mmCIF file of C-alpha atoms in Angstrom:
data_model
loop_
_atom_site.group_PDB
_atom_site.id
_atom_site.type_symbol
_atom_site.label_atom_id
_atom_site.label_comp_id
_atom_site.label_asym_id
_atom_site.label_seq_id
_atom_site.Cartn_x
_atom_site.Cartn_y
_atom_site.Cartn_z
ATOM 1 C CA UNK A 1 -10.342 22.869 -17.962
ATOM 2 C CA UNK A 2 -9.384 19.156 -17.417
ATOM 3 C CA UNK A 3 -11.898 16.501 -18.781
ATOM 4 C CA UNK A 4 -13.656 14.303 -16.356
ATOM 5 C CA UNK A 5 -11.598 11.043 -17.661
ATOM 6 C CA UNK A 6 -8.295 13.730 -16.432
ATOM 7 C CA UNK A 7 -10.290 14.787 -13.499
ATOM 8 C CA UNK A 8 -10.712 11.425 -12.453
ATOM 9 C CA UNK A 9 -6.809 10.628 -13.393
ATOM 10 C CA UNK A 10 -5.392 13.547 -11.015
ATOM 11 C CA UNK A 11 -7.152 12.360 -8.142
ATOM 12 C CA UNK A 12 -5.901 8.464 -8.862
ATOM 13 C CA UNK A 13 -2.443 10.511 -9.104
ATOM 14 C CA UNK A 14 -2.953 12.398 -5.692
ATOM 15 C CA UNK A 15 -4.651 9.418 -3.432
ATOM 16 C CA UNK A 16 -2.956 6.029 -4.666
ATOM 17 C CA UNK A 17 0.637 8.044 -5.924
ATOM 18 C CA UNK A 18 2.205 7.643 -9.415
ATOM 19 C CA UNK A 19 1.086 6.004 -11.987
ATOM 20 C CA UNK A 20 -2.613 4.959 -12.348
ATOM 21 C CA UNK A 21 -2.187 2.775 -15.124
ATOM 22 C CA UNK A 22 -4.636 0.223 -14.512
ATOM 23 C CA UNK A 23 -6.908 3.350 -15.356
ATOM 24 C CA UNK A 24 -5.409 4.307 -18.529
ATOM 25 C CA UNK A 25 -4.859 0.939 -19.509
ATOM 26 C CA UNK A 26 -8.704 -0.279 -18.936
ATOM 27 C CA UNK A 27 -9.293 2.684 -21.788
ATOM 28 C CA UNK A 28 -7.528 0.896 -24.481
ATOM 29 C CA UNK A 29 -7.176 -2.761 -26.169
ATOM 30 C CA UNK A 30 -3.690 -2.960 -25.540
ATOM 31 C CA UNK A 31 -2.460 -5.714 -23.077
ATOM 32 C CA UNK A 32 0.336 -3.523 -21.161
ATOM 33 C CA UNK A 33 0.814 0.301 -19.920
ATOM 34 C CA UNK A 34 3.800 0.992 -18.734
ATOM 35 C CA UNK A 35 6.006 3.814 -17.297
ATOM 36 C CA UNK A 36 10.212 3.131 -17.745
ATOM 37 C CA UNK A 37 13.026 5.002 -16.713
ATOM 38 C CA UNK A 38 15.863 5.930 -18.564
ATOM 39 C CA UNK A 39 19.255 4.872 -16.387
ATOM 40 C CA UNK A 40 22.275 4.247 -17.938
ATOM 41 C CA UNK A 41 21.444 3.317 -21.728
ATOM 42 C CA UNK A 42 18.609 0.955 -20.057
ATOM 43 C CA UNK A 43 14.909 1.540 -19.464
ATOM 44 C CA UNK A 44 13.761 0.341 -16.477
ATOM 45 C CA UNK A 45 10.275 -0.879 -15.438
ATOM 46 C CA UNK A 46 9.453 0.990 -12.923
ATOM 47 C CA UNK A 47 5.074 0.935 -12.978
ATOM 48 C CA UNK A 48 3.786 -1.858 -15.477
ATOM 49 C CA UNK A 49 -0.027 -2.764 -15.908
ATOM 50 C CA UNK A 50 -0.634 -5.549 -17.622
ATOM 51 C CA UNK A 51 -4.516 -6.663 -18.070
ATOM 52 C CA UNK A 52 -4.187 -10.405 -17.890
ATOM 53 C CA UNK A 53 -2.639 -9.843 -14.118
ATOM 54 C CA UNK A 54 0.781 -12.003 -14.802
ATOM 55 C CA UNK A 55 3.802 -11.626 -13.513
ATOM 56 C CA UNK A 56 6.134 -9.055 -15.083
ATOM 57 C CA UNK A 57 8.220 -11.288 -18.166
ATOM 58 C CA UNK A 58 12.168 -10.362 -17.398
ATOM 59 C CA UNK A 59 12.354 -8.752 -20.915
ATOM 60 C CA UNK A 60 10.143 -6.126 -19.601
ATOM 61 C CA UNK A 61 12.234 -5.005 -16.621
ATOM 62 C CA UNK A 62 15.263 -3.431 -18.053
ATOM 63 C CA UNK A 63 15.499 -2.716 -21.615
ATOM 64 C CA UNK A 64 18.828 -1.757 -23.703
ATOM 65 C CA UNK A 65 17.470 1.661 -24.880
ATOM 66 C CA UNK A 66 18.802 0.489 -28.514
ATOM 67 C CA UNK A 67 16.474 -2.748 -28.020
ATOM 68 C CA UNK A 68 13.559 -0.540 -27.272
ATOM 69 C CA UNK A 69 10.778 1.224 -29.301
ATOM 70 C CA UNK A 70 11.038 3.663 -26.369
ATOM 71 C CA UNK A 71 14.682 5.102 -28.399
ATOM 72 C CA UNK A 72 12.043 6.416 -31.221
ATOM 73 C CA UNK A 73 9.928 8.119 -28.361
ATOM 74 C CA UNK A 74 12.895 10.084 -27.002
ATOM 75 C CA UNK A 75 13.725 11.001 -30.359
ATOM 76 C CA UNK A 76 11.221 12.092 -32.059
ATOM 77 C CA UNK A 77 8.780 13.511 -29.317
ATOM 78 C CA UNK A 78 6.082 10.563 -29.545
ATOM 79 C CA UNK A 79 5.747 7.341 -31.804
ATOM 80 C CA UNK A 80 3.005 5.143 -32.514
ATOM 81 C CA UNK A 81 2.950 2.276 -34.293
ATOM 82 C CA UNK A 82 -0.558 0.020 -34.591
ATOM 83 C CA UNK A 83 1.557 -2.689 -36.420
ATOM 84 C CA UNK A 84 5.309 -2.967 -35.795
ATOM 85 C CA UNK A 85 5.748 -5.096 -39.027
ATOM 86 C CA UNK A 86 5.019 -2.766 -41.152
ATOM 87 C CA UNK A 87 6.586 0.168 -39.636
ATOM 88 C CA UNK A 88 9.668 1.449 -41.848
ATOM 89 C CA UNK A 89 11.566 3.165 -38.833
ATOM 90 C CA UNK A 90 11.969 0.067 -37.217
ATOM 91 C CA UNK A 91 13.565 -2.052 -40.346
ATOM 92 C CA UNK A 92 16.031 -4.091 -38.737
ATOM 93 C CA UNK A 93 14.814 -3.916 -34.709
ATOM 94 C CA UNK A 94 15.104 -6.690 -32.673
ATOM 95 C CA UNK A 95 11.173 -6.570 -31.858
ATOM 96 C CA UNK A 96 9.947 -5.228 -34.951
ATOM 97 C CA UNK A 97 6.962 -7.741 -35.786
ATOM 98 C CA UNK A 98 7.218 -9.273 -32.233
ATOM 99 C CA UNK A 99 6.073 -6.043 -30.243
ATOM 100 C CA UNK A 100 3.070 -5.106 -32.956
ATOM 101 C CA UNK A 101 1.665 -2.271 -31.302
ATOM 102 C CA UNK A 102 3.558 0.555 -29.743
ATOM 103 C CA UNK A 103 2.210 3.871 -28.557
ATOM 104 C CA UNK A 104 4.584 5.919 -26.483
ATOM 105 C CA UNK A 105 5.575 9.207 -25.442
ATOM 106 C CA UNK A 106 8.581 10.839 -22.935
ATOM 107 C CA UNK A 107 8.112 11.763 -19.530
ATOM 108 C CA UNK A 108 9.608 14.487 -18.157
ATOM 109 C CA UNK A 109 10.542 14.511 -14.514
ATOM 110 C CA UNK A 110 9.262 17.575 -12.004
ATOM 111 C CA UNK A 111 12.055 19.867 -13.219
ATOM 112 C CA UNK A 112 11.565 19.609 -16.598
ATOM 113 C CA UNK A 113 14.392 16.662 -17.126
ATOM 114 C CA UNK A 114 14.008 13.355 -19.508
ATOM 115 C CA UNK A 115 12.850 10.566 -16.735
ATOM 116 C CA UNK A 116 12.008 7.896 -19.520
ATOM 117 C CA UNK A 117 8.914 6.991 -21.084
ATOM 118 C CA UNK A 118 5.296 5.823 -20.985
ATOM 119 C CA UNK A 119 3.354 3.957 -23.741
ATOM 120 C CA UNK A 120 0.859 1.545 -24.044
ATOM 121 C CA UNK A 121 2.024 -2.204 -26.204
ATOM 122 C CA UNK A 122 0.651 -5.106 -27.166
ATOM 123 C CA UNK A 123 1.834 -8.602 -29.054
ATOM 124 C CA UNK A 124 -0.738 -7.833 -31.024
ATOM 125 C CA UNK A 125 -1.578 -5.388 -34.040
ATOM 126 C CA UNK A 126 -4.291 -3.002 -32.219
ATOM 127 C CA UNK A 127 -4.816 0.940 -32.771
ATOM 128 C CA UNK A 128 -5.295 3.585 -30.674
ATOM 129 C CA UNK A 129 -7.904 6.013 -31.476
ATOM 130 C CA UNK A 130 -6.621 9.514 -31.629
ATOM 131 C CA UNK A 131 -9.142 10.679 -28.863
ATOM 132 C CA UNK A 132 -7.167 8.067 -26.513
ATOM 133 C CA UNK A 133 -4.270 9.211 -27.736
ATOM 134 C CA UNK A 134 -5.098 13.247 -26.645
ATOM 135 C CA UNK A 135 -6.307 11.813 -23.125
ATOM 136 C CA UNK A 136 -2.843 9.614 -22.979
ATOM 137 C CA UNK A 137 -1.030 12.857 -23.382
ATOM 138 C CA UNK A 138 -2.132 15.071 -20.824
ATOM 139 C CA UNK A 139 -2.068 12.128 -18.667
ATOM 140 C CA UNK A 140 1.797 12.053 -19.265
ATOM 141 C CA UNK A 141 1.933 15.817 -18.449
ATOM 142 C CA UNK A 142 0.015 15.151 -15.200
ATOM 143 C CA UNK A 143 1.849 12.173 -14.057
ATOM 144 C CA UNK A 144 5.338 13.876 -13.704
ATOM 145 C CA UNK A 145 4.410 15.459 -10.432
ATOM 146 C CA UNK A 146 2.928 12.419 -8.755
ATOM 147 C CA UNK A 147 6.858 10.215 -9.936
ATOM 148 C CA UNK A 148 8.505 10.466 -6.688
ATOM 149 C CA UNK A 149 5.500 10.373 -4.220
ATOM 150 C CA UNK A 150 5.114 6.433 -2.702
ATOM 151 C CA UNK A 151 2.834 4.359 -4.151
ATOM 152 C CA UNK A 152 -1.045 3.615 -1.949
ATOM 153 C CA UNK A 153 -2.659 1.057 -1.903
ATOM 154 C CA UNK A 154 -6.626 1.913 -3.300
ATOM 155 C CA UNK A 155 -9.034 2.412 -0.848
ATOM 156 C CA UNK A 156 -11.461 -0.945 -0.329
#
């Protein structure tokens, strides 16, 4: 049985289309939620919330899957980080320190098939309680079916 916070997600999924991030993104500090696809070595951007309502920053549009945190994702299943600078895995990154915060995990596409990522970031050093993290899961499990449907615009 689906929780009323993934009750309310599915039917954000089935009446606006993918990826109702504004939702899961007004359930956590962080200042972005995004959803990238893997293409070519590259992540690209394809749904992006970001809470202060600016304009996408070019960085964030296609990212060199070695440049990304999104590399550790893929790899190892999930990876969060509440403060990049301290984070031993990422000794060396380009964004170590920059990007502090960093919680992300792979999304499959609808047959089962790496599409790319979604995670949640911030510039700054924020964490993610674990009960967030259990509802940001199942909302990546959901979200796969909803990918290649066109996005709606909410009802007024």
């Amino acid at each position: 049985m689906q929780t009323p916070t993934l009750q309310q997600y599915r039917l954000l999924l089935e009446t606006q289309g993918p990826a109702g991030l504004a939702f899961l993104n007004a359930r956590v500090p962080h200042r972005y939620t995004g959803v990238f696809r893997l293409q070519e070595g590259a992540l690209h951007g394809m749904f992006l919330h970001d809470k202060q309502g600016e304009i996408i920053p070019e960085f964030l549009q296609v990212v060199p899957l070695v440049d990304s945190f999104c590399h550790l994702t893929i790899r190892e299943g999930a990876f969060r980080t509440q403060d990049s600078g301290g984070e031993r895995r990422l000794d060396g990154h380009k964004y170590q320190g920059v990007l502090r915060s960093y919680i992300g995990l792979p999304l499959l596409d609808g047959k089962g098939d790496l599409y790319g990522t979604m995670c949640h970031f911030d510039e700054q050093a924020l964490a993610l309680p674990d009960e967030e993290f259990e509802i940001f899961s199942k909302a990546a499990k959901l979200l796969p079916a909803y990918l290649d449907q066109p996005v709606r615009a909410a009802a007024a």
